[in-house]
Amino acid sequence: MNKRYRFDSAIPSDTRQTDRILDNQTRRVLGNTYFLLSLCLGFSALTATVAIVMQWPHPGFLMTLAGYFGLLFLVNRNRNNRLGIIFVLALTGFMGYTLGPIIGYYLRMPHGSEIVLTALGGTSLIFIVMSGIALFAHRDFSFMSSFLTTGMLVALFASLIAFFVEVPALFLAISAVFVLLMSGLILYETNRIVRNGETNYIMATVTLFVAFFNLFSSLLHLLGFAGRSD
């Protein structure tokens, strides 16, 4: 007699079998996500380094937005095939290039290398802590979805205003808000993977990379401003 495995099955062996299948699926998505994320971080660091060494200029705010959303569209369109991986690498490489001139600017400051390393260390620490909470807290953080969506829309709109009016205090406030939002996004997205809310590792990689990227750049701006104030 064939058995059917269901979430609502009252038979313990069936439930254990289902749990094992879900656990295997979750581990596979997590493993693929972190592997691809490590490749993207490495490739992004490479393009940023090339941009620093070659002293390439920053493409500008509007060009950065156009490149980001254009490549993101291609990633989303190919999220279920291998071509999506190529576009993910293209997206993260482009973002690394846009970050290179910014890092180069801070490296030229007094104690600039310390600022960059501190921002990178802080970003890595926050990423590890938030990921650990999502993996081991056994809680559902889906309630954060509306808060993160609203917060990022407001922050993006405020960034556009700051770009045109050039108010340093507003720019710093936006950077501080992005630190909080990206920390929450890492927690939320990793929790989605754990609870099978996100089963596409390509899109999970993009979300976590964007969170890491924005978290690092925001910390870099905050620490750089503090360094200039000394």
XYZ file of C-alpha atoms in Angstrom:
230
model
C 0.000 0.000 0.000
C 1.434 3.359 -0.988
C 1.856 5.997 1.709
C 1.129 9.666 1.215
C 3.230 12.095 3.188
C 1.312 15.135 4.393
C 2.029 18.014 6.741
C -1.114 17.186 8.711
C -0.395 13.466 8.956
C -0.983 11.989 12.411
C 1.569 9.234 11.831
C 4.918 10.149 13.453
C 7.043 8.323 10.866
C 5.350 10.212 8.054
C 5.938 13.513 9.801
C 9.579 12.721 10.400
C 10.032 11.774 6.750
C 8.433 15.037 5.616
C 10.627 17.025 8.005
C 13.721 15.340 6.607
C 12.712 16.220 3.047
C 12.094 19.835 3.991
C 15.390 19.983 5.851
C 17.247 18.646 2.824
C 15.568 21.192 0.569
C 16.418 24.000 2.961
C 20.043 22.915 3.249
C 20.326 22.737 -0.524
C 18.932 26.245 -1.022
C 21.108 27.625 1.784
C 24.207 25.897 0.437
C 23.636 27.124 -3.125
C 22.841 30.617 -1.885
C 25.948 30.971 0.272
C 28.167 29.447 -2.411
C 26.887 31.809 -5.089
C 27.008 34.706 -2.634
C 30.673 34.016 -1.907
C 31.409 34.023 -5.652
C 29.534 37.299 -6.074
C 31.331 38.942 -3.156
C 34.680 37.832 -4.541
C 33.874 39.034 -8.063
C 32.537 42.327 -6.714
C 35.717 42.819 -4.680
C 37.754 42.136 -7.828
C 35.904 44.714 -9.923
C 36.112 47.236 -7.075
C 39.871 46.673 -6.850
C 40.292 47.135 -10.606
C 38.254 50.349 -10.447
C 40.490 51.643 -7.640
C 43.761 50.722 -9.347
C 42.641 52.074 -12.737
C 41.108 55.136 -11.061
C 37.863 54.746 -12.957
C 35.323 57.496 -12.236
C 32.029 56.768 -10.554
C 29.259 56.317 -13.159
C 26.955 58.670 -11.249
C 23.790 58.160 -9.239
C 21.344 57.962 -12.142
C 23.557 55.659 -14.235
C 24.032 53.437 -11.205
C 20.266 53.136 -10.739
C 19.756 52.406 -14.451
C 22.458 49.729 -14.480
C 21.242 48.155 -11.252
C 17.561 47.912 -12.166
C 18.346 46.866 -15.732
C 20.541 43.974 -14.622
C 18.115 43.110 -11.826
C 15.363 42.791 -14.433
C 17.511 40.350 -16.412
C 18.296 38.353 -13.268
C 14.620 38.093 -12.368
C 13.692 37.128 -15.927
C 16.231 34.280 -15.890
C 15.864 33.285 -12.251
C 14.982 29.687 -13.121
C 17.819 28.923 -15.537
C 21.596 28.963 -15.524
C 21.740 32.212 -17.454
C 20.476 33.847 -14.273
C 23.804 33.062 -12.603
C 25.656 34.971 -15.340
C 23.431 38.001 -14.849
C 23.864 37.786 -11.070
C 27.633 37.952 -11.526
C 27.207 40.826 -13.990
C 25.005 42.687 -11.507
C 27.336 42.191 -8.560
C 30.380 42.999 -10.663
C 28.751 46.236 -11.794
C 27.933 47.122 -8.196
C 31.530 46.413 -7.224
C 32.689 48.782 -9.949
C 30.398 51.545 -8.622
C 31.787 50.993 -5.125
C 35.441 51.103 -6.208
C 35.732 54.891 -6.632
C 33.987 55.417 -3.275
C 36.409 53.101 -1.486
C 39.289 54.814 -3.287
C 38.084 58.174 -1.992
C 38.106 56.980 1.618
C 41.457 55.237 1.209
C 42.990 58.579 0.339
C 41.800 60.049 3.634
C 43.965 60.015 6.791
C 43.516 56.576 8.393
C 41.477 55.646 5.332
C 42.509 51.998 5.354
C 41.319 51.708 8.963
C 37.939 53.197 7.999
C 37.482 50.737 5.136
C 38.581 47.716 7.187
C 36.375 48.726 10.114
C 33.371 49.099 7.808
C 34.084 45.698 6.244
C 34.553 44.063 9.634
C 31.368 45.635 10.980
C 29.412 44.514 7.923
C 30.693 40.944 8.233
C 29.904 40.838 11.949
C 26.354 42.116 11.438
C 25.821 39.647 8.593
C 26.973 36.717 10.718
C 24.902 37.755 13.739
C 21.699 38.359 11.753
C 22.142 35.117 9.809
C 22.742 33.216 13.045
C 19.574 34.607 14.586
C 17.569 33.660 11.499
C 19.009 30.134 11.443
C 18.704 29.269 15.129
C 15.974 31.468 16.653
C 13.120 29.154 15.504
C 10.923 32.204 14.945
C 8.990 33.477 11.972
C 10.162 36.970 10.983
C 7.717 37.380 8.092
C 6.029 40.206 10.008
C 9.016 42.384 9.020
C 8.051 42.360 5.337
C 5.802 45.441 5.286
C 8.157 47.397 7.550
C 11.187 46.671 5.353
C 9.328 47.434 2.133
C 8.014 50.745 3.407
C 11.347 51.665 4.965
C 13.322 50.996 1.787
C 10.889 52.976 -0.362
C 11.108 55.935 2.010
C 14.911 55.653 2.199
C 15.195 55.495 -1.602
C 12.989 58.574 -1.982
C 15.040 60.383 0.669
C 18.231 59.397 -1.186
C 16.927 61.060 -4.336
C 16.216 64.231 -2.370
C 19.658 64.134 -0.729
C 21.262 63.726 -4.155
C 19.716 66.951 -5.447
C 19.753 69.161 -2.327
C 23.124 67.924 -0.966
C 22.363 68.184 2.743
C 25.085 66.299 4.709
C 22.852 65.736 7.764
C 20.157 64.114 5.603
C 22.740 61.942 3.877
C 24.060 60.716 7.232
C 20.552 60.028 8.506
C 19.811 57.968 5.391
C 23.024 55.982 5.888
C 22.053 55.231 9.493
C 18.572 54.129 8.413
C 20.063 51.879 5.728
C 22.244 50.170 8.345
C 19.101 49.238 10.284
C 17.106 48.268 7.185
C 19.837 46.098 5.669
C 20.449 44.348 8.989
C 16.736 43.557 9.115
C 16.764 42.428 5.476
C 19.539 39.907 6.161
C 17.519 38.517 9.068
C 14.284 38.449 7.084
C 15.657 36.880 3.889
C 17.663 34.188 5.666
C 14.591 33.333 7.735
C 12.561 33.055 4.532
C 15.019 30.495 3.196
C 14.924 28.509 6.429
C 11.114 28.434 6.381
C 10.944 27.631 2.650
C 9.483 31.033 1.841
C 12.311 31.546 -0.663
C 13.294 28.482 -2.668
C 15.117 30.231 -5.522
C 18.762 30.554 -4.547
C 19.502 33.041 -7.332
C 17.026 35.599 -5.996
C 18.062 34.850 -2.416
C 21.676 35.542 -3.382
C 20.758 38.882 -4.965
C 18.817 39.979 -1.890
C 21.589 39.059 0.535
C 24.263 40.622 -1.669
C 22.334 43.892 -1.946
C 21.900 43.910 1.830
C 25.633 43.292 2.354
C 26.579 45.923 -0.245
C 24.318 48.643 1.154
C 25.269 47.820 4.721
C 28.964 48.142 3.912
C 28.595 51.370 1.935
C 26.398 52.914 4.654
C 28.875 52.038 7.400
C 31.655 53.375 5.188
C 29.904 56.729 4.857
C 29.199 56.973 8.580
C 32.738 56.035 9.590
C 34.201 58.277 6.900
C 32.230 61.256 8.195
C 33.385 60.504 11.740
C 36.966 60.296 10.462
C 36.692 63.698 8.793
C 35.301 65.198 11.982
C 38.341 64.140 14.052
